[in-house]
Tab-separated table of C-alpha atoms in Angstrom:
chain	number	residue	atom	x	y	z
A	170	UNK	CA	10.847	136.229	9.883
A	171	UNK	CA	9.257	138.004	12.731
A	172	UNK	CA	11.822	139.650	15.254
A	173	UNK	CA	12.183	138.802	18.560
A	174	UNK	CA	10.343	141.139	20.784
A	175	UNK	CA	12.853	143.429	23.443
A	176	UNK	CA	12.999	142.051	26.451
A	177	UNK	CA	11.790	143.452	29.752
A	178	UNK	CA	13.491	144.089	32.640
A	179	UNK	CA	11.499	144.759	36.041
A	180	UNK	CA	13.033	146.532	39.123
A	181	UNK	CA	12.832	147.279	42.668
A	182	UNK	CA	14.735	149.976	44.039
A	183	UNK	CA	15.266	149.900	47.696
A	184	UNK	CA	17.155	152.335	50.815
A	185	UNK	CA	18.545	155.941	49.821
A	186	UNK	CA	18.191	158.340	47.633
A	187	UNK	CA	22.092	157.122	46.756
A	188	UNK	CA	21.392	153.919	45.364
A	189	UNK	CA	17.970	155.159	43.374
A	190	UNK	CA	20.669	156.983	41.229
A	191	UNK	CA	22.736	153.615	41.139
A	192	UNK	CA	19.148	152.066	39.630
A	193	UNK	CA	18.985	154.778	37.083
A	194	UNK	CA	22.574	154.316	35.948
A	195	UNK	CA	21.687	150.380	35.401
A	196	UNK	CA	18.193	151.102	33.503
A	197	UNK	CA	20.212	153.926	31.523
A	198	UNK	CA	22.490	151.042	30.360
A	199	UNK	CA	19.527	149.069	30.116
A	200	UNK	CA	17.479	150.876	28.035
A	201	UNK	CA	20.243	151.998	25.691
A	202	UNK	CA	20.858	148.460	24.672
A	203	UNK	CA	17.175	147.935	23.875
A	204	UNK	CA	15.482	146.422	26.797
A	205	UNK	CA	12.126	148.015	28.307
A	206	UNK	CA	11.103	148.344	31.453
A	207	UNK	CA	8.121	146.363	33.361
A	208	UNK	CA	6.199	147.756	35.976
A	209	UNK	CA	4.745	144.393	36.790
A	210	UNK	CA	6.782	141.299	37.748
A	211	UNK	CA	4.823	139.116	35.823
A	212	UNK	CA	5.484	141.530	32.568
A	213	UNK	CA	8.887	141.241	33.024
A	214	UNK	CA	11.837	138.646	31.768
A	215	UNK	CA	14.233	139.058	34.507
A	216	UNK	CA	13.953	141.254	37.906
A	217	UNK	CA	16.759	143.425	39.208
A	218	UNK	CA	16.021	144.272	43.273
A	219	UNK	CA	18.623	146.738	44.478
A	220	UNK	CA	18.711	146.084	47.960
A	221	UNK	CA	19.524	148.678	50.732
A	222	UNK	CA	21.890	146.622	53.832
A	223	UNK	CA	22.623	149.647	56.584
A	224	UNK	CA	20.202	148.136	59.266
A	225	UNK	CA	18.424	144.968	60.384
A	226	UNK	CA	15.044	146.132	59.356
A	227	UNK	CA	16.500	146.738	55.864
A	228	UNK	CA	18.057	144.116	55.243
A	229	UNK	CA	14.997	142.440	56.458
A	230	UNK	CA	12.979	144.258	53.654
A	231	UNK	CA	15.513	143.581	51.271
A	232	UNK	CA	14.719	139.757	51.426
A	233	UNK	CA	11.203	140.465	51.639
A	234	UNK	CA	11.298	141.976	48.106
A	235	UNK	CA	13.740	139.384	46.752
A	236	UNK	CA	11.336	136.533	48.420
A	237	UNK	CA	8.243	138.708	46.177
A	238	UNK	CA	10.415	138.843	43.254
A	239	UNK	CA	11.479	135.396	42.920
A	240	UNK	CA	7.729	133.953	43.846
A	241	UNK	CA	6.016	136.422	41.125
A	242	UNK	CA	8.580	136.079	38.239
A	243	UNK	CA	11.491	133.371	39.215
A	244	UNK	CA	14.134	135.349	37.520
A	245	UNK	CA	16.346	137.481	39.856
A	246	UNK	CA	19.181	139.518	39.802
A	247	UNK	CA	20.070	141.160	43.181
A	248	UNK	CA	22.420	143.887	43.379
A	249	UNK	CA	23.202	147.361	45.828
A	250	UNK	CA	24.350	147.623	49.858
A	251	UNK	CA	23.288	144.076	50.311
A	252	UNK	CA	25.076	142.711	47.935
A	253	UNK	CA	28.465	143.380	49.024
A	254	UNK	CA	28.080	140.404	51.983
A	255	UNK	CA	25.842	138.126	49.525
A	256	UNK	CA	25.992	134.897	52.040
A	257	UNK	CA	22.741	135.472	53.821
A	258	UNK	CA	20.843	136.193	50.524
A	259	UNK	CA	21.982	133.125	48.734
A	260	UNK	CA	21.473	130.881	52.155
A	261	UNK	CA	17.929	132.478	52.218
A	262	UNK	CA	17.604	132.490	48.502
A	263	UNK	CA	19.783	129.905	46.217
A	264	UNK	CA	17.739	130.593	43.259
A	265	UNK	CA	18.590	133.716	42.463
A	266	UNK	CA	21.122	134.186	39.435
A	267	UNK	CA	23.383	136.463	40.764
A	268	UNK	CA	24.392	138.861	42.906
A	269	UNK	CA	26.723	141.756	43.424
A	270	UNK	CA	27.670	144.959	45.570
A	271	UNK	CA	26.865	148.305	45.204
A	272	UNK	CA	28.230	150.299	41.735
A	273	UNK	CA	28.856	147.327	40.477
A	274	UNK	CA	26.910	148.704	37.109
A	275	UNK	CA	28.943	146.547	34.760
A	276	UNK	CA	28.224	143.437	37.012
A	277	UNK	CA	24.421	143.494	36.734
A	278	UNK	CA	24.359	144.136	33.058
A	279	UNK	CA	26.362	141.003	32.572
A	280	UNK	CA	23.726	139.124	34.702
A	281	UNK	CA	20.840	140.306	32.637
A	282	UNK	CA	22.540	139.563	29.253
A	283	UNK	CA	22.746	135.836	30.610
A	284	UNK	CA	19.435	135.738	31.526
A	285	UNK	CA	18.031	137.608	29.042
A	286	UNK	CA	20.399	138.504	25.870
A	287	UNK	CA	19.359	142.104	24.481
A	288	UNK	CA	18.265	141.872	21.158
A	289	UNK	CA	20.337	143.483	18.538
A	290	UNK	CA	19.017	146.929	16.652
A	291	UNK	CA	21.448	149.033	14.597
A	292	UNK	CA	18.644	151.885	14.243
A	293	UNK	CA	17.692	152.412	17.552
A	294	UNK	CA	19.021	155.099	19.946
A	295	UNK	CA	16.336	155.094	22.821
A	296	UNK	CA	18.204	156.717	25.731
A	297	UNK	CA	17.669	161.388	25.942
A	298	UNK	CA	21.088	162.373	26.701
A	299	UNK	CA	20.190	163.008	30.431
A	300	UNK	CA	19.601	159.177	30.895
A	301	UNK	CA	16.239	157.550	32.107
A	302	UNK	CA	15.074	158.834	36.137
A	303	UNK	CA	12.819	156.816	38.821
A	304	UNK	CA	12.077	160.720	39.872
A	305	UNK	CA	9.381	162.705	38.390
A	306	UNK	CA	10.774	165.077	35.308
A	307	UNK	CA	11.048	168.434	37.314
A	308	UNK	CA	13.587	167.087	40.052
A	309	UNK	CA	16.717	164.799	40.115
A	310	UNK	CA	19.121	163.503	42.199
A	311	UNK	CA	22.650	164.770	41.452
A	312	UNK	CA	25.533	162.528	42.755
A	313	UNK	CA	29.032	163.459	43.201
A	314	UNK	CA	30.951	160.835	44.934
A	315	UNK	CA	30.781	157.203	46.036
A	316	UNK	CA	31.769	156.308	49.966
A	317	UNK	CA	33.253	157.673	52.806
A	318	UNK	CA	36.211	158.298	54.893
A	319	UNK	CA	34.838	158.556	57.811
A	320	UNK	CA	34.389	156.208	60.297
A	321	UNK	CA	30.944	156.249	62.520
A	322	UNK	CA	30.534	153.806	65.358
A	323	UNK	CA	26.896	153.184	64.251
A	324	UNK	CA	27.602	153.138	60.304
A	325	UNK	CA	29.125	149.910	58.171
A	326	UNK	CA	28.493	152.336	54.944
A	327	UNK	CA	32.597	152.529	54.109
A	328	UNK	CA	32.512	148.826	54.637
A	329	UNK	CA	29.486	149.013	52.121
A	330	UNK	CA	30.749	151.306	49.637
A	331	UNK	CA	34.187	152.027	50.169
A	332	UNK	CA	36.436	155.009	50.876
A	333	UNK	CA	35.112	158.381	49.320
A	334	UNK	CA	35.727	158.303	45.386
A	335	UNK	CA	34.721	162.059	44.166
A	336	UNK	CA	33.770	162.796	40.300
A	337	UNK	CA	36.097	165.439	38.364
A	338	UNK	CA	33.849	168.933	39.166
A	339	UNK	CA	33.020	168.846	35.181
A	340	UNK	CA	31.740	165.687	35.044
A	341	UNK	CA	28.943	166.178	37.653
A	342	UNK	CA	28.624	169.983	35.826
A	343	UNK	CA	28.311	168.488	32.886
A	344	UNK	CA	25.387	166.005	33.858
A	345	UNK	CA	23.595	169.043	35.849
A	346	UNK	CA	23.267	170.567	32.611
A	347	UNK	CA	21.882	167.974	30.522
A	348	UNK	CA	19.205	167.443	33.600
A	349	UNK	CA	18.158	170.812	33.426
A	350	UNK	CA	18.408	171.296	29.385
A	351	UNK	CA	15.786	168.354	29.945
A	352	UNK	CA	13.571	169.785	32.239
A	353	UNK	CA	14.929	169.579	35.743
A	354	UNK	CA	14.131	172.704	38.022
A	355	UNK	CA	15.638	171.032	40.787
A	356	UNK	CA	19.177	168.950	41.565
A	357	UNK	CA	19.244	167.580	44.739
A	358	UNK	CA	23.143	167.017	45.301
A	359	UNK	CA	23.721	163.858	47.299
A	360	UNK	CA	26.481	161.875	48.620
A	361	UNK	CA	27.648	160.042	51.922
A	362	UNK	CA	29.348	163.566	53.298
A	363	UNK	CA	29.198	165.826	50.326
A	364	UNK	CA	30.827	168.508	52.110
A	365	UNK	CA	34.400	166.008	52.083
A	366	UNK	CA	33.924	166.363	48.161
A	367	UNK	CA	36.746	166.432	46.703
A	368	UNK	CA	39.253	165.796	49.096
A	369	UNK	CA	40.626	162.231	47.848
A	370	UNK	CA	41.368	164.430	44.371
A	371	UNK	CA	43.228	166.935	46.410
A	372	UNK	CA	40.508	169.252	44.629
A	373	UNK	CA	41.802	168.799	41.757
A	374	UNK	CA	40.445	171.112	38.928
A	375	UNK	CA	39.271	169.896	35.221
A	376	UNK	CA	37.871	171.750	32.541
A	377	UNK	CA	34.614	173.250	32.353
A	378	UNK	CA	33.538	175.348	29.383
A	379	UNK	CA	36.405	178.328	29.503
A	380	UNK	CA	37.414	177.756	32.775
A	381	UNK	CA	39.073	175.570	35.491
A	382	UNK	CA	36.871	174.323	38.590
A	383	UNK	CA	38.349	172.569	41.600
A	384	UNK	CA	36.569	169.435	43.323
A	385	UNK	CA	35.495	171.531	46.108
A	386	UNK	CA	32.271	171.886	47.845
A	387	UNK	CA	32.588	175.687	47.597
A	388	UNK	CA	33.920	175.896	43.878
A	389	UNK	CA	30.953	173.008	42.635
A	390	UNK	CA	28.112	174.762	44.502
A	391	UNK	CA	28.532	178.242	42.942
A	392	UNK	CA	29.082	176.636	39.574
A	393	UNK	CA	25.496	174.360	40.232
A	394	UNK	CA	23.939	177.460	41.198
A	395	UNK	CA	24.798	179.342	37.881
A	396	UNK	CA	23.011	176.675	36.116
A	397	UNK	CA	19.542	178.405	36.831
A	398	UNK	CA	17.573	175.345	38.484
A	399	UNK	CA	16.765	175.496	42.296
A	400	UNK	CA	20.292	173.144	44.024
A	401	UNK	CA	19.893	171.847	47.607
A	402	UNK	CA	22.281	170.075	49.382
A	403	UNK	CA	21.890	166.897	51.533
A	404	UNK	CA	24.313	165.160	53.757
A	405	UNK	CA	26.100	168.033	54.592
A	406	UNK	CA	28.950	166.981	57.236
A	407	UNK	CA	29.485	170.269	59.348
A	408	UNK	CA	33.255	170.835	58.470
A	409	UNK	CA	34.359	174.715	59.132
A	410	UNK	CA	34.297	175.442	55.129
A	411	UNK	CA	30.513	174.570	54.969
A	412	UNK	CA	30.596	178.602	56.498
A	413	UNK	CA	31.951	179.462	53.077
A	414	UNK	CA	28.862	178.265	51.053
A	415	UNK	CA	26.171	180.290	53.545
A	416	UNK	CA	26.822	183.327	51.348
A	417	UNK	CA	25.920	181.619	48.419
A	418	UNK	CA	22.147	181.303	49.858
A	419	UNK	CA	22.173	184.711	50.716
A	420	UNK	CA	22.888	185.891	47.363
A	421	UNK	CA	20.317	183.220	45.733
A	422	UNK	CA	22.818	181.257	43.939
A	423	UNK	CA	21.899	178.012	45.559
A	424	UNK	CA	18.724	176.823	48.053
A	425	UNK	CA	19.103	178.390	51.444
A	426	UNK	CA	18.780	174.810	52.775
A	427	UNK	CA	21.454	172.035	54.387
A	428	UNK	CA	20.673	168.875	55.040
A	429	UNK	CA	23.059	168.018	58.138
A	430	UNK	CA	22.862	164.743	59.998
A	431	UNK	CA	23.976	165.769	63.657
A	432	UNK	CA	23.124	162.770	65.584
A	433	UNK	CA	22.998	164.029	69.268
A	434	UNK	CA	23.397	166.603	71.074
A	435	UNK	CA	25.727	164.933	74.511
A	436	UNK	CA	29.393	165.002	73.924
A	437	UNK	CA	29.391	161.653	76.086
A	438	UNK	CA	26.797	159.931	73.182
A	439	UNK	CA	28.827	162.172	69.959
A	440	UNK	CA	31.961	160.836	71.336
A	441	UNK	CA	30.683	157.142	71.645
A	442	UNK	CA	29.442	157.416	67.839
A	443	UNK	CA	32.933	159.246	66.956
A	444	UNK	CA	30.989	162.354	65.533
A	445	UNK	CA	32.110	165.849	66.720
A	446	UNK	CA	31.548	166.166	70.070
A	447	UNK	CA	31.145	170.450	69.801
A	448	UNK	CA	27.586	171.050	69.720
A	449	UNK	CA	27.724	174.313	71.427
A	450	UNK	CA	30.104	175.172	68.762
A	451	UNK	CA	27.559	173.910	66.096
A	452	UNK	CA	25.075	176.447	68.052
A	453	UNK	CA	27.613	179.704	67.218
A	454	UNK	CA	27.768	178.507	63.774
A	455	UNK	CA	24.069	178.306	63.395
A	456	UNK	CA	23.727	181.439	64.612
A	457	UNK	CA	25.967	183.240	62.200
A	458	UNK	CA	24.365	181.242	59.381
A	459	UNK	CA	21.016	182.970	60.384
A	460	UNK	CA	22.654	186.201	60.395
A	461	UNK	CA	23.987	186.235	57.393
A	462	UNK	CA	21.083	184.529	55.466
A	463	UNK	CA	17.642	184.798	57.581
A	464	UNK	CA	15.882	182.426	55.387
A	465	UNK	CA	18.330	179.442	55.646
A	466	UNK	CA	16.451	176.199	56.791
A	467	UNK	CA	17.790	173.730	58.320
A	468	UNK	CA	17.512	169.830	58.365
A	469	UNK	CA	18.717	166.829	60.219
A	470	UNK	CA	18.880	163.870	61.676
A	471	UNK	CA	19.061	162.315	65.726
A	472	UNK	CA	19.529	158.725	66.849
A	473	UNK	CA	17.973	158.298	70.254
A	474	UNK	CA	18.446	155.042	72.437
A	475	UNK	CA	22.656	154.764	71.332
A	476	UNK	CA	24.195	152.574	73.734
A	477	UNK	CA	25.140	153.826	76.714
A	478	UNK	CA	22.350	156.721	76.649
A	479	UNK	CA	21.060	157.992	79.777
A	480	UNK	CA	18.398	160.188	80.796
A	481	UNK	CA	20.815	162.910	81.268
A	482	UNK	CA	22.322	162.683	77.734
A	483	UNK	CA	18.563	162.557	76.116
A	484	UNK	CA	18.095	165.995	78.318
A	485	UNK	CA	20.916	167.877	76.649
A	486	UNK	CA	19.569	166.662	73.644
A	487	UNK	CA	16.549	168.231	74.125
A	488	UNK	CA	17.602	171.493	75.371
A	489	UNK	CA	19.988	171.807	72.481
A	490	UNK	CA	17.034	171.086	70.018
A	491	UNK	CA	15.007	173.766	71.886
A	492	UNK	CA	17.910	176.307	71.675
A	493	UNK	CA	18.899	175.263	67.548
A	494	UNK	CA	15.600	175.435	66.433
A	495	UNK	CA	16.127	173.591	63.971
A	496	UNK	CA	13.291	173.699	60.670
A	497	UNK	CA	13.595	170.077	60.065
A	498	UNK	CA	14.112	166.878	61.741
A	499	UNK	CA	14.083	163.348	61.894
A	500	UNK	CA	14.591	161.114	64.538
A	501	UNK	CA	15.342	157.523	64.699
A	502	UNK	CA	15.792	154.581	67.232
A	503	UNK	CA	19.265	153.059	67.455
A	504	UNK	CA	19.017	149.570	65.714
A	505	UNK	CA	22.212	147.169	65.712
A	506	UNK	CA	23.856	146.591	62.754
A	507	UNK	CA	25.785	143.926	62.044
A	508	UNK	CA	29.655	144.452	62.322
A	509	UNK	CA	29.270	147.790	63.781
A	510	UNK	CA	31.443	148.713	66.674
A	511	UNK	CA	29.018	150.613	68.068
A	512	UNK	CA	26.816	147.243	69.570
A	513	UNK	CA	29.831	146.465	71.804
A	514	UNK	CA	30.329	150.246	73.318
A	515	UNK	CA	27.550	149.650	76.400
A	516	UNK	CA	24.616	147.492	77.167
A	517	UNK	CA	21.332	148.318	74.454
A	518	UNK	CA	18.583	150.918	75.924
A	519	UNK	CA	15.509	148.626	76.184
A	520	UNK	CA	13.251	149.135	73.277
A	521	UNK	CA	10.239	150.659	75.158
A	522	UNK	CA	13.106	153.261	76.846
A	523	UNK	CA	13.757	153.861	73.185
A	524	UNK	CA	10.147	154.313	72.270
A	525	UNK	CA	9.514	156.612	74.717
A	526	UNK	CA	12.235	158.877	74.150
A	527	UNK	CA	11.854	159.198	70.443
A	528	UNK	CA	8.206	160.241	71.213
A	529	UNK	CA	9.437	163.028	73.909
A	530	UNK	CA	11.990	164.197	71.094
A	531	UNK	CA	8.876	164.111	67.591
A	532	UNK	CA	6.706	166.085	70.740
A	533	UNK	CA	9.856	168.443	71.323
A	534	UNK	CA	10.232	168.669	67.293
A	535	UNK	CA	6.919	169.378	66.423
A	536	UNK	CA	6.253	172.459	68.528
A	537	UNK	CA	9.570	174.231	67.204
A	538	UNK	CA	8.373	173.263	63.855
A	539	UNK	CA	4.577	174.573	64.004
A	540	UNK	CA	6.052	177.583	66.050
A	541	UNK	CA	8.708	178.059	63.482
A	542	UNK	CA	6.049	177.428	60.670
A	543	UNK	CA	3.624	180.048	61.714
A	544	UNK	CA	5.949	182.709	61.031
A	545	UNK	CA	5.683	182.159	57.271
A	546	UNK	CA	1.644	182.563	57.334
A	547	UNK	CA	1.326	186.107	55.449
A	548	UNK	CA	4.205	185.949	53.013
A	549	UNK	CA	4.395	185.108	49.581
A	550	UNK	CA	6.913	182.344	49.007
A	551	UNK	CA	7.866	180.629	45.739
A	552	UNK	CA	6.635	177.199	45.588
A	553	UNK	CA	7.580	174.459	43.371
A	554	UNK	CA	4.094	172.192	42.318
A	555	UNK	CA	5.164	168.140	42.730
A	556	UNK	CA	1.745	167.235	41.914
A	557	UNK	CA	-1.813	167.958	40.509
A	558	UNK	CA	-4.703	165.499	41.156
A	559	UNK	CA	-7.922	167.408	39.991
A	560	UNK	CA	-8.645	170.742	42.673
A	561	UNK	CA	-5.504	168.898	45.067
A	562	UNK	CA	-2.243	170.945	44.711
A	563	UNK	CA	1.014	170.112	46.658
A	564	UNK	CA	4.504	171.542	45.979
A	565	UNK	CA	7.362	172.441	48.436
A	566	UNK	CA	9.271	175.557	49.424
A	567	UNK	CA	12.764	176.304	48.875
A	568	UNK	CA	13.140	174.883	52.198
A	569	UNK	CA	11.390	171.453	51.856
A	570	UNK	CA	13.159	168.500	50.303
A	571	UNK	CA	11.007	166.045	48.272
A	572	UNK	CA	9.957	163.307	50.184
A	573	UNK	CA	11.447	163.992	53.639
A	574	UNK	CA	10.233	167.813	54.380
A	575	UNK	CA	6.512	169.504	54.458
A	576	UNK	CA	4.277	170.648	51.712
A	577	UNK	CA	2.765	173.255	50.401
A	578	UNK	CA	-0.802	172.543	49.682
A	579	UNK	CA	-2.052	174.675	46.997
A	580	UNK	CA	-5.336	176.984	46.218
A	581	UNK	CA	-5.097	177.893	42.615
A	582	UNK	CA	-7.363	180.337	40.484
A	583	UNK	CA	-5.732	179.104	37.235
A	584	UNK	CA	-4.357	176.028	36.054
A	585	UNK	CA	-1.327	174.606	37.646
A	586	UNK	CA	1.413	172.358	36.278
A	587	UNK	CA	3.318	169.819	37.718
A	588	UNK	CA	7.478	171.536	37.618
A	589	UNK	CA	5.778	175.058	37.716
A	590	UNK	CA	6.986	177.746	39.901
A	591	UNK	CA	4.466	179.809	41.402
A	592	UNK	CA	4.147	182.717	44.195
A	593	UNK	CA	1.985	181.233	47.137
A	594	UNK	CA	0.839	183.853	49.773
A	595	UNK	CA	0.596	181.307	52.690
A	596	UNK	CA	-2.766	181.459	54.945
A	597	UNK	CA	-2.003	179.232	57.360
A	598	UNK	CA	0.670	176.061	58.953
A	599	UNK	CA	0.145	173.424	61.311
A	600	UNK	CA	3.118	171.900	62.581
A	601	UNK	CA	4.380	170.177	59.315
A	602	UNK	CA	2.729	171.643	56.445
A	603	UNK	CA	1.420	175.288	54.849
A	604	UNK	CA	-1.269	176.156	53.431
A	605	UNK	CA	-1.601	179.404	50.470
A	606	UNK	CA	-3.333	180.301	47.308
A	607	UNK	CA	-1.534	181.257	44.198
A	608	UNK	CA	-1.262	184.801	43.058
């Protein structure tokens, strides 16, 4: 009797880095129960699209992909963000076999084993104790909690994902470990606000090796950073303990990098959005970062064109970029979301009022960042390679995230690895990149 070949499950991972964890938890239950992964729809028995549902253009991508799905292979399980309001997706799309919310791990699984039942192996044990990554080996995303507490104008993501839920500090210690035993030189620590870790445990300590270690930021960082892989930290609310962690970077323990979504600069546009409306205060604190660790980069993120924005608010934006000097940014046009309370606060910018701004702030940005850039050119800086495509090398600094940040583009006299760490004496920068040659 011949036996029934394993059964292949294809996937499309939309949105954040967040939910690309949520898609390795699924293909890590997956895989353990013997099904293999497709890279092609038309390879595959069933399709699991993990859809991201934060704005308008998202969600409209979101159907896009389930639309692709269903047309390639006709078997479709949706699941993330999107999922958690799943009218509009079976309205567009009533042939899809199910659908459900973000985390819902246990949920999906029980979808594929309807559509495709796993085929039964006593002998098998398929899954490396670090569980299966959609990252390349030498970096991974670390999680620590799910949702958050607080409540953004602009944001729907506690509607999304609920109120913060933190992991027990061992637990996420106890997965860094097995990712770098593995292989990992890098853990990227993510959450909605990672700084609030902890607080729904009341910190909380459990049991790591010999010792006790509390949910808290402070306490989990200078346990990660004992671990011996590069840690950076993203979505880094600015709460007054974040000052705690600063000399952490100093000593080398963890990456002299945060990842802090600020939003604006006017206390008329913070308050609107219900952020901290303090930004001089943010200034003083930047300040003493730098002092006590000069390397420190920093990262973050703007919304321009939030209701209600006027010329004068987008000024004091500007002139608090100009006086932050910030390493890093992003900036993005306000789009509605549905259900936020933010649509209903003043009459929407136009869009070409939008456009223009965000073009004054990325022209703003990009001098402080080629100005700020061109005072690396003559030092040596350890670079991490993220790729090696015949004489083309590209890594990243410790203060360049995957994905989001610059790169280092490489000159090498001797063979380079992808996940090696090598000493770059950098030659030159424009204003996003550097340019070196190895020692």
């Amino acid at each position: 009797m011949t036996a029934r070949p394993a059964p292949r499950v294809g996937l499309v991972s939309l949105g954040c880095p967040k939910a690309l964890v949520d898609s390795e938890r699924i293909v890590t239950h997956l895989r353990a129960e013997g099904y293999e992964l497709s890279k092609t729809y038309q390879g595959a028995d069933v399709v699991i699209v993990n859809t991201c549902g934060f704005l308008d253009s998202a969600k409209a991508e979101s159907l896009s992909a389930i639309g692709e799905a269903l047309s390639a292979n006709g078997k479709v399980v949706v699941t993330g963000c999107m999922g958690a309001d799943p009218g509009i997706i079976h309205e567009t799309y009533p042939d899809v076999l199910a659908v459900t919310g973000p985390q819902q791990y246990e949920a999906v699984v029980d979808a594929i084993h309807k559509a495709v039942p796993p085929v039964h192996d006593p002998y098998f044990d398929l899954v490396p104790p670090q569980g299966l990554r959609l990252t390349p080996r030498h970096y991974a995303y670390l999680k620590i909690s799910e949702g958050c507490n607080n409540r953004c104008s602009f944001c729907i993501i506690p509607q999304l994902r609920g109120d913060l839920v933190s992991r027990p500090a061992a637990d996420v210690l106890r997965e860094a470990e097995r990712l770098v035993k593995a292989g990992v030189k890098e853990l990227l620590v993510i959450s909605q606000d990672t700084s609030a870790y902890g607080i729904d445990l009341k910190y909380a300590a459990s049991r790591w090796k010999d010792r006790d270690v509390r949910a808290k930021f402070l306490d989990l960082s200078r346990e990660l950073g004992e671990l011996g892989a590069w840690v950076r930290m993203h979505y880094v609310y600015p709460y007054p303990h974040v000052d705690d962690v600063i000399p952490l970077m100093a000593e080398g323990k963890i990456l002299p990098y945060l990842d802090i979504p600020l939003q604006h600069a006017s206390p008329n546009v913070l308050k609107a959005m219900r952020r901290p409306a303090h930004q001089e205060k943010t200034l003083d604190r930047i300040r003493r970062w730098r002092e006590i660790c000069p390397d420190i980069t920093l990262r973050s993120t703007f919304i321009v064109g939030f209701p209600g924005e006027t010329e004068e608010d987008m000024d004091i934006l500007i002139d608090w970029l100009e006086a932050a000097e910030l390493d890093r940014v992003g900036c993005f046009q306000y789009e509605p979301v549905q259900n936020a309370p933010a649509n209903d606060i003043a009459p929407p910018v136009p869009e070409e009022v939008k456009a223009a701004r965000q073009r004054r702030f990325m022209e703003a940005q990009a001098r402080i960042s080629a100005r700020k850039l061109r005072r690396k050119v003559g030092r040596h800086m350890p670079v991490l390679i993220d790729s090696v495509d015949g004489g083309i090398i590209r890594g990243r600094t410790k203060g360049d995230a995957p994905e989001i940040d610059g790169t280092v583009h490489v000159t090498a006299r001797r063979p380079l690895r992808v996940g090696d760490i090598v000493s770059v004496k950098i030659e030159r920068a424009d204003e996003h990149d550097l340019y070196g040659r190895s020692a």
